[in-house]
Amino acid sequence: MISTNFLVIGSGVAGLTYAVKIAEKFPNKNIIIVTKGDESETNTKYAQGGVAVVLDDKKDSFNKHIKDTLIAGDGLCDESVVEMVVVEGPKRLKELMLWGANFDSDSKGNLDLGKEGGHSEYRVVHHKDITGFEVERALLERIHQLSNITMLHHHFAIDLITNHHLKELKSDSLQCFGAYVFEQKTGKIITIKADSTVLASGGIGHVYGHTTNPIIATGDGIAMAYRAKATIKDMEFVQFHPTAMYRAEEGPSFLISEAVRGFGAYLRNKKGIRFMLNVDERAELASRDIVSQSIDNELKKSGDTHVFLDCTHLDIDAFKKHFPNIYEKCLSLHIDVSKDWIPVVPASHYLCGGIVVDKEGKTSIHNLFACGECTRTGLHGANRLASNSLLEALVYAHNIFKSQCENLPKQLELEIPEWNDKGTSIPKEHVLIQHNLMQLQALMQNYVGIVRGDNRLTKAVLHLGLIYNEIEKLYIDSKIDTTLCELRNMINVAHLIINQSLERTENKGGFLKV
Ligand code: FAD
Ligand code: SIN
């Protein structure tokens, strides 16, 4: 067993920001970050558009950013949370820049501000079209300078340790005491006892067949919190990004940033018609729930597999300067954006709901905190405004830190049992895991997609039940295996999305039931 003062699960913007702050403030305390892949392999690393913050106080204002966020959230945001996050934004961005993150500036040396769907002003701070890569780089560099942080990469958190594991503990309230972690290289399971645990485990993209997310996004933190009986909400609000590059196979799809539409690109159907003009006065720059639903509608009407993003009328030299990564990626696929339209289709991108936290990042379980994409803070409501996610992670990482400075988690004197895997064996038929994973992703893609219906959702419950039974049995009989655990977590997440979709009776933001 390992003991630590602070355990962080996840090495994206949320986990790293929190860890840097705690480590700097408490040089005599130790912090462990566990992360299941390479330390930089996160949704954060792939963020393109940028961070939404109000900097230009001549044209923009906090009120405008608040209003845009509330409109996108379609009446379901928590207004006091929106205000808090928007107002904190500039301070948190400044801090990130002091830690070494570089963002593009204009000819006058001011930060260059981009625009994305749903934003009434230019306010998206970015590093070309690889903002997340730069943020992750800067944070990891800072982390490596801090000697009281231990980064355990390729370590998979299996489950949170709660009262459930400590039979002798007499307590009415649920508490978290750390996590059981699988060291993938050796196959050992480590018990990490922690005074405080922060879940910063990111999104759920891979529950769907088509996603913009890297393969780490399997909803592990949400599933762990759910099994530990934390409150989970708003899971029906899965956000589909309108413009993932169209590809026939399943798995991660390359994103064509919304900032490209902010730069003036048009959406066209196969006939060349700019269909968004008839849908919303903001046309291609309507919020992404509206754009994704409109594309879905176009595809259902025409039977086509994708629509197109047309950049051919844009200043291509300026395009290359702003979006070098997108330009090169297209070129590598023989798409010359100065002449060719880019085939695009909506793909699962972001989860607006998740583990319920208060403004200090506290979950419903004592000593368990959460920040970043795995949480439901109340900022996004029924649909996240573009580029509000990195912002939310920065603000909530800071809020947990601030709250813990005022109320330092107490050292735990407890005996925690080791992981018990008696009677289990190494799963012999990986094909079973792969087959069920494909079934799950197809089920979610086809029955629980952009537009839902009670009939299809009810069928999804039945199909998911079959997958659940098969995988739960395999899990109980098996030694820990990362792919199997991820699948089990995705099944839990799918269950939450389907059931909360069935419970929702009113269409809001990204949720459309017909
Ligand atoms: P992540 O960055 O995903 O980090 C999660 C971490 O948890 C990873 O290290 C992972 O390995 C670890 N982890 C997960 N499960 C386990 C486990 N069981 N055990 C151990 N470790 C685990 N947002 C914006 O605001 N602006 C943008 O421009 C933008 N562009 C985007 C573009 C793309 C292609 C994508 C996919 C997302 C984009 N987003 C954007 C969303 C944003 O990037 C994410 O919401 C945000 O980075 C999430 O940060 P995070 O720290 O919460 O999670
Ligand atoms: C994008 O660049 O389009 C992604 C922005 C986001 O998800 O916030």
XYZ file of C-alpha atoms and ligand atoms in Angstrom:
575
model
C 0.000 0.000 0.000
C 1.123 3.558 -0.768
C -0.041 6.551 1.282
C -0.240 10.063 -0.084
C -1.693 13.374 0.984
C -3.230 14.178 -2.383
C -4.217 11.702 -5.082
C -5.089 13.015 -8.545
C -6.598 10.715 -11.172
C -5.867 12.165 -14.607
C -3.139 14.234 -16.245
C -5.133 16.629 -18.448
C -5.598 20.340 -17.868
C -7.826 19.770 -14.804
C -5.596 17.318 -12.916
C -2.307 19.015 -13.761
C -3.494 22.524 -12.887
C -4.721 21.354 -9.496
C -1.540 19.345 -8.845
C 0.762 22.288 -9.667
C -1.104 24.558 -7.264
C -1.203 22.110 -4.373
C 2.432 21.080 -4.850
C 3.650 24.686 -4.884
C 1.617 25.681 -1.848
C 2.500 22.607 0.246
C 6.110 21.630 -0.551
C 6.156 19.193 2.389
C 3.097 17.256 1.279
C 3.180 14.644 -1.410
C 1.006 14.375 -4.473
C 0.505 11.338 -6.679
C -0.924 11.675 -10.171
C -2.076 8.442 -11.757
C -2.758 8.381 -15.449
C -3.621 5.377 -17.547
C -1.571 6.086 -20.677
C 1.384 8.270 -21.588
C 1.180 11.305 -19.338
C 0.241 13.659 -22.192
C -2.406 11.410 -23.786
C -5.535 13.343 -22.838
C -8.475 15.132 -24.448
C -6.666 18.307 -23.443
C -3.800 17.595 -25.853
C -6.192 17.604 -28.830
C -8.060 20.838 -28.025
C -7.913 23.044 -31.082
C -10.056 26.204 -30.839
C -8.841 27.568 -27.519
C -9.925 29.059 -24.207
C -12.908 31.436 -24.073
C -12.089 34.485 -21.919
C -13.137 38.103 -21.912
C -10.041 40.236 -22.558
C -11.135 42.980 -24.932
C -13.167 45.206 -22.636
C -13.917 47.752 -25.381
C -16.085 45.392 -27.413
C -16.584 42.433 -25.113
C -17.794 42.173 -21.516
C -18.364 39.545 -18.831
C -22.087 40.070 -19.336
C -21.852 39.159 -23.021
C -19.899 35.965 -22.291
C -22.373 35.087 -19.533
C -25.295 35.697 -21.871
C -23.788 33.573 -24.676
C -23.139 30.713 -22.222
C -26.700 30.887 -20.901
C -28.206 30.951 -24.400
C -26.139 27.916 -25.439
C -27.152 26.096 -22.221
C -30.817 26.629 -23.145
C -32.142 27.531 -19.713
C -30.420 24.738 -17.772
C -27.205 26.494 -16.662
C -26.676 27.508 -13.063
C -26.393 31.277 -13.499
C -24.244 31.831 -10.424
C -21.766 29.205 -11.683
C -21.679 30.806 -15.135
C -20.914 34.190 -13.626
C -18.234 32.804 -11.323
C -16.447 30.927 -14.149
C -16.583 33.807 -16.644
C -15.319 36.368 -14.117
C -12.501 34.077 -12.902
C -11.443 33.301 -16.502
C -8.922 36.102 -17.148
C -7.104 35.438 -13.830
C -6.773 31.736 -14.527
C -5.547 32.368 -18.077
C -2.927 34.808 -16.807
C -1.691 32.188 -14.355
C -1.402 29.618 -17.139
C 0.642 32.098 -19.169
C 2.912 32.765 -16.192
C 3.511 29.023 -16.064
C 4.774 29.192 -19.644
C 1.815 28.570 -21.967
C 2.119 30.647 -25.148
C -0.843 31.999 -27.058
C -0.917 33.774 -30.431
C -0.860 37.552 -30.517
C -1.763 40.099 -33.190
C 0.502 42.663 -34.858
C 0.052 45.033 -31.872
C 1.179 42.377 -29.415
C -2.314 41.808 -27.979
C -3.614 38.272 -27.682
C -5.259 37.253 -30.948
C -8.897 36.387 -30.297
C -10.805 33.848 -32.380
C -14.538 33.295 -32.675
C -16.591 30.103 -32.482
C -20.235 29.043 -32.667
C -22.535 30.744 -30.150
C -20.052 33.498 -29.258
C -21.242 37.045 -29.934
C -17.677 38.411 -29.797
C -14.102 37.421 -30.617
C -12.825 35.988 -27.311
C -11.141 32.636 -27.928
C -7.466 32.699 -26.930
C -5.523 30.120 -28.898
C -2.171 28.714 -29.927
C -2.631 28.271 -33.680
C -5.034 25.299 -33.992
C -3.163 23.231 -31.372
C -4.081 25.104 -28.193
C -4.467 21.987 -26.074
C -1.083 20.646 -27.105
C 0.529 23.873 -25.886
C -1.448 23.915 -22.613
C -0.544 20.290 -21.881
C 3.121 20.933 -22.724
C 3.376 23.934 -20.414
C 1.642 22.185 -17.517
C 3.717 19.014 -17.800
C 6.893 21.070 -17.873
C 5.808 22.746 -14.632
C 4.865 19.402 -13.072
C 8.323 17.986 -13.811
C 9.915 20.850 -11.874
C 8.061 19.965 -8.677
C 9.793 17.309 -6.594
C 6.807 16.529 -4.370
C 4.759 15.235 -7.314
C 5.026 11.596 -8.395
C 3.579 10.877 -11.823
C 2.495 7.246 -12.192
C 1.853 6.810 -15.910
C 0.353 3.647 -17.390
C -1.419 3.189 -14.067
C -5.132 2.519 -14.392
C -7.467 3.521 -11.537
C -9.915 0.650 -11.132
C -12.163 1.775 -8.310
C -12.395 4.342 -5.556
C -11.918 3.107 -2.007
C -14.968 3.981 0.096
C -16.790 2.830 3.257
C -17.940 -0.126 1.172
C -14.399 -1.564 1.349
C -13.968 -0.863 5.084
C -16.496 -3.054 6.798
C -15.421 -2.024 10.345
C -15.803 1.693 9.690
C -18.768 3.126 11.560
C -19.861 6.168 9.607
C -23.146 7.284 8.155
C -21.651 9.509 5.504
C -19.923 8.154 2.408
C -16.186 8.855 2.336
C -13.383 8.283 -0.130
C -10.015 6.957 1.059
C -8.107 6.714 -2.232
C -8.183 4.235 -5.084
C -7.152 0.790 -6.240
C -4.772 1.214 -9.150
C -3.551 -1.310 -11.717
C 0.111 -0.996 -12.650
C -0.103 -2.053 -16.266
C 3.577 -2.943 -16.715
C 3.770 -5.439 -13.836
C 0.125 -6.460 -13.537
C 0.172 -5.532 -9.815
C -2.704 -3.809 -8.084
C -1.635 -1.000 -5.767
C -3.765 0.328 -2.945
C -3.283 4.094 -2.816
C -4.511 5.550 0.456
C -5.105 9.285 0.163
C -6.273 12.072 2.471
C -7.981 13.628 -0.533
C -8.784 12.256 -3.986
C -9.445 14.391 -7.057
C -11.054 12.807 -10.098
C -9.886 14.596 -13.239
C -10.440 11.658 -15.548
C -11.999 13.397 -18.548
C -14.700 12.454 -21.028
C -16.638 9.561 -22.501
C -16.249 9.954 -26.292
C -15.563 6.269 -26.992
C -18.943 5.149 -25.748
C -19.901 6.115 -29.333
C -18.508 4.622 -32.547
C -17.642 8.034 -34.005
C -15.831 10.446 -31.733
C -13.302 13.253 -31.807
C -11.805 11.995 -28.527
C -8.550 10.028 -28.146
C -8.832 6.441 -26.900
C -8.403 7.356 -23.219
C -11.920 8.871 -23.138
C -13.879 5.925 -21.750
C -15.698 7.575 -18.833
C -13.750 5.678 -16.148
C -14.009 8.403 -13.491
C -17.751 8.815 -13.926
C -18.263 5.044 -13.762
C -16.074 4.748 -10.635
C -17.972 7.594 -8.967
C -21.301 6.044 -9.976
C -20.336 2.661 -8.501
C -19.231 4.481 -5.349
C -22.730 6.043 -5.252
C -21.807 9.656 -6.017
C -24.514 11.821 -7.586
C -24.328 11.852 -11.394
C -26.507 14.173 -13.463
C -27.251 15.523 -16.961
C -25.783 12.489 -18.718
C -28.319 12.857 -21.527
C -26.489 15.987 -22.697
C -23.822 14.421 -24.882
C -22.434 17.087 -27.180
C -21.843 16.142 -30.815
C -19.327 18.326 -32.593
C -20.728 19.288 -36.004
C -17.515 18.994 -37.997
C -15.432 15.893 -37.444
C -13.671 14.799 -40.604
C -15.818 12.156 -42.286
C -14.318 8.668 -42.259
C -16.008 5.320 -42.737
C -14.255 3.447 -39.901
C -15.020 3.764 -36.173
C -12.567 5.291 -33.674
C -11.145 8.775 -33.198
C -11.983 11.213 -36.005
C -9.888 14.247 -36.767
C -11.618 17.464 -35.691
C -12.076 20.456 -37.960
C -12.238 23.206 -35.374
C -15.303 25.370 -35.005
C -12.852 28.250 -35.282
C -12.693 27.407 -39.007
C -16.359 28.397 -39.264
C -15.511 31.386 -37.060
C -12.960 32.249 -39.774
C -15.720 32.213 -42.400
C -16.061 28.632 -43.715
C -19.472 27.544 -45.043
C -21.344 24.312 -44.491
C -22.805 22.873 -47.704
C -24.748 19.764 -48.524
C -23.850 17.567 -51.498
C -25.870 19.835 -53.796
C -23.791 22.792 -52.655
C -26.595 24.445 -50.667
C -25.662 26.414 -47.517
C -28.454 24.794 -45.512
C -27.678 26.639 -42.237
C -28.941 29.894 -43.793
C -32.492 28.551 -43.511
C -32.085 27.328 -39.949
C -30.651 30.114 -37.796
C -29.807 33.772 -38.319
C -26.272 33.022 -37.106
C -26.030 30.426 -39.927
C -22.805 28.366 -39.554
C -22.070 30.141 -36.274
C -25.192 28.988 -34.457
C -24.366 27.024 -31.295
C -23.178 23.512 -31.954
C -26.338 21.698 -30.808
C -28.275 23.529 -33.540
C -25.620 22.934 -36.207
C -25.243 19.224 -35.367
C -29.003 18.651 -35.339
C -29.328 20.462 -38.691
C -26.592 18.330 -40.266
C -28.271 15.205 -38.884
C -31.511 16.381 -40.471
C -29.803 16.998 -43.841
C -28.235 13.538 -43.774
C -31.515 11.836 -42.862
C -33.338 13.669 -45.673
C -30.724 12.970 -48.344
C -29.406 9.591 -47.215
C -25.871 10.974 -47.594
C -23.111 10.007 -45.181
C -21.636 13.504 -44.743
C -21.851 17.179 -45.597
C -18.997 19.521 -46.499
C -17.071 22.430 -45.074
C -16.166 24.885 -47.802
C -13.094 27.082 -47.229
C -12.357 27.779 -50.895
C -13.488 31.448 -50.694
C -11.165 32.207 -47.746
C -7.713 33.810 -47.774
C -5.710 30.596 -47.896
C -2.430 32.113 -46.703
C -4.218 33.430 -43.603
C -5.935 30.043 -43.225
C -2.578 28.247 -43.259
C -1.257 30.641 -40.627
C -4.241 30.145 -38.317
C -4.847 26.443 -38.900
C -1.544 24.837 -39.926
C -2.406 21.503 -38.333
C -5.802 21.246 -40.045
C -4.340 22.398 -43.358
C -1.587 19.770 -43.247
C -3.933 16.996 -42.121
C -6.280 17.737 -45.037
C -3.396 17.852 -47.476
C -2.156 14.469 -46.207
C -5.578 13.103 -47.195
C -5.376 14.777 -50.632
C -7.808 17.522 -49.659
C -6.488 20.893 -50.782
C -8.704 23.302 -48.825
C -8.095 26.084 -51.368
C -9.922 23.951 -53.970
C -11.667 21.051 -52.239
C -14.491 20.931 -49.745
C -13.758 18.986 -46.534
C -16.168 16.074 -45.868
C -17.522 16.398 -42.329
C -20.020 14.696 -40.049
C -21.041 15.205 -36.399
C -19.236 13.014 -33.851
C -19.495 12.576 -30.102
C -17.227 15.199 -28.611
C -18.025 16.250 -25.061
C -20.212 15.364 -22.091
C -22.003 18.313 -20.473
C -23.128 16.253 -17.475
C -21.191 14.000 -15.127
C -20.263 13.861 -11.454
C -22.169 16.568 -9.611
C -19.855 19.038 -7.849
C -20.420 22.278 -5.984
C -18.453 25.464 -6.646
C -15.532 24.075 -4.604
C -15.389 20.907 -6.679
C -16.802 18.769 -3.852
C -18.741 15.683 -4.901
C -21.468 14.078 -2.802
C -18.784 11.804 -1.268
C -16.634 13.239 1.522
C -12.945 13.747 0.539
C -13.721 13.098 -3.105
C -13.365 16.109 -5.380
C -13.682 16.329 -9.149
C -12.894 18.821 -11.907
C -12.791 19.000 -15.685
C -14.847 17.099 -18.205
C -15.901 14.320 -15.811
C -17.977 16.812 -13.810
C -21.356 18.450 -13.942
C -20.811 21.904 -12.504
C -23.884 23.675 -13.893
C -21.804 25.775 -16.321
C -22.934 24.082 -19.518
C -26.585 23.315 -18.892
C -28.007 21.507 -21.922
C -25.193 22.440 -24.295
C -21.644 23.694 -23.766
C -20.571 26.902 -25.419
C -17.441 26.261 -27.514
C -14.110 26.683 -25.690
C -15.739 26.915 -22.266
C -14.313 23.539 -21.250
C -10.623 24.323 -20.797
C -11.823 27.431 -18.972
C -14.047 25.410 -16.632
C -11.224 22.973 -15.852
C -8.825 25.812 -14.983
C -11.354 27.539 -12.734
C -12.486 24.411 -10.865
C -8.934 23.123 -10.358
C -8.235 26.459 -8.697
C -11.438 26.330 -6.629
C -10.623 22.890 -5.204
C -7.143 24.137 -4.340
C -8.529 27.248 -2.649
C -11.076 25.260 -0.675
C -8.422 22.765 0.489
C -6.101 25.585 1.580
C -8.852 26.744 3.912
C -9.724 23.263 5.054
C -6.750 20.960 4.683
C -7.783 17.294 4.315
C -6.909 15.347 7.465
C -4.373 12.534 7.515
C -6.107 9.169 7.651
C -5.224 6.496 10.208
C -6.928 3.503 8.678
C -6.178 -0.017 7.577
C -7.361 -0.544 4.028
C -7.703 -4.068 2.669
C -5.668 -5.028 -0.374
C -7.467 -5.783 -3.649
C -8.895 -9.279 -3.566
C -8.753 -11.230 -6.821
C -8.927 -14.760 -5.447
C -10.503 -17.235 -7.836
C -9.974 -15.090 -10.945
C -7.930 -15.835 -14.044
C -6.517 -13.896 -16.984
C -9.262 -13.437 -19.621
C -8.473 -15.882 -22.421
C -10.818 -14.658 -25.096
C -10.122 -11.023 -25.818
C -12.377 -11.370 -28.811
C -15.339 -11.305 -26.384
C -14.256 -7.914 -25.079
C -13.671 -6.530 -28.580
C -16.968 -7.879 -29.888
C -18.976 -6.411 -27.005
C -17.162 -3.074 -27.329
C -18.139 -2.841 -31.003
C -21.722 -3.770 -30.148
C -21.885 -1.122 -27.454
C -20.489 1.601 -29.711
C -22.857 0.696 -32.544
C -25.804 0.592 -30.128
C -25.041 4.070 -28.785
C -24.361 5.471 -32.264
C -27.578 4.129 -33.773
C -30.044 4.197 -30.858
C -28.774 6.959 -28.581
C -27.401 9.489 -31.081
C -28.132 13.136 -31.870
C -31.888 12.591 -32.185
C -33.427 10.082 -29.757
C -36.807 8.405 -29.372
C -38.324 6.482 -26.459
C -38.832 3.474 -28.701
C -35.161 3.241 -29.631
C -34.071 4.081 -26.085
C -36.198 1.250 -24.696
C -34.629 -1.147 -27.200
C -31.223 0.170 -26.156
C -31.977 -0.727 -22.522
C -32.622 -4.337 -23.566
C -29.522 -4.631 -25.761
C -27.352 -3.008 -23.130
C -28.666 -5.478 -20.559
C -27.305 -8.385 -22.647
C -23.902 -6.739 -23.022
C -23.849 -5.865 -19.307
C -24.598 -9.452 -18.203
C -21.891 -10.951 -20.398
C -19.220 -8.434 -19.396
C -20.081 -8.358 -15.688
C -19.656 -12.138 -15.522
C -16.349 -11.924 -17.365
C -15.192 -9.144 -15.017
C -16.024 -11.122 -11.866
C -14.132 -14.166 -13.152
C -11.127 -12.268 -14.530
C -7.909 -10.793 -13.288
C -7.808 -7.056 -13.903
C -7.404 -6.188 -17.556
C -7.464 -2.560 -18.722
C -9.611 -3.112 -21.829
C -12.145 -5.115 -19.873
C -12.327 -2.466 -17.131
C -12.757 0.295 -19.712
C -15.560 -1.602 -21.389
C -17.246 -2.184 -18.038
C -16.967 1.559 -17.343
C -18.397 2.462 -20.750
C -21.334 0.133 -20.090
C -22.004 1.999 -16.820
C -21.811 5.330 -18.659
C -24.097 4.105 -21.456
C -26.593 2.955 -18.822
C -26.598 6.448 -17.292
C -26.979 8.179 -20.685
C -29.836 5.920 -21.776
C -31.746 6.062 -18.500
C -31.364 9.799 -18.032
C -32.463 10.248 -21.684
C -35.594 8.205 -20.956
C -36.294 10.316 -17.855
C -36.005 13.617 -19.743
C -39.350 14.716 -21.163
C -38.458 18.188 -22.422
C -36.131 18.895 -25.362
C -33.335 21.229 -24.405
C -30.057 22.253 -26.057
C -28.209 19.184 -27.291
C -31.045 16.861 -26.282
C -33.673 16.198 -28.928
C -36.252 13.432 -28.521
C -38.896 12.953 -31.226
P -8.506 15.039 -20.104
O -7.665 16.086 -20.692
O -9.212 14.147 -21.042
O -7.612 14.153 -19.141
C -8.150 12.987 -18.563
C -7.028 12.220 -17.913
O -7.556 11.174 -17.093
C -6.103 11.536 -18.897
O -4.786 11.692 -18.416
C -6.493 10.061 -18.798
O -5.466 9.160 -19.105
C -6.834 9.984 -17.320
N -7.673 8.852 -16.968
C -8.926 8.569 -17.377
N -9.351 7.429 -16.815
C -8.355 6.983 -16.018
C -8.182 5.842 -15.188
N -9.117 4.893 -15.064
N -7.018 5.717 -14.521
C -6.021 6.631 -14.650
N -6.134 7.715 -15.439
C -7.281 7.885 -16.106
N -12.334 22.473 -25.085
C -12.125 23.795 -25.106
O -12.429 24.498 -24.132
N -11.560 24.371 -26.199
C -11.208 23.670 -27.304
O -10.692 24.219 -28.252
C -11.445 22.279 -27.303
N -11.143 21.530 -28.399
C -11.286 20.174 -28.319
C -10.880 19.394 -29.407
C -10.922 18.018 -29.325
C -10.490 17.166 -30.499
C -11.402 17.399 -28.137
C -11.447 15.916 -28.026
C -11.838 18.172 -27.080
C -11.789 19.552 -27.160
N -12.200 20.363 -26.103
C -11.995 21.704 -26.144
C -12.647 19.761 -24.852
C -11.479 19.779 -23.854
O -10.286 19.468 -24.526
C -11.681 18.768 -22.746
O -12.971 18.859 -22.229
C -10.688 19.035 -21.622
O -9.381 19.076 -22.140
C -10.810 17.951 -20.576
O -9.752 18.088 -19.677
P -9.680 17.094 -18.441
O -8.441 17.427 -17.717
O -10.954 17.115 -17.712
O -9.590 15.641 -19.106
C -13.159 23.265 -31.629
O -12.049 23.754 -31.815
O -14.073 23.282 -32.470
C -13.441 22.619 -30.326
C -13.808 23.640 -29.373
C -14.459 23.034 -28.181
O -14.782 21.863 -28.158
O -14.682 23.804 -27.232
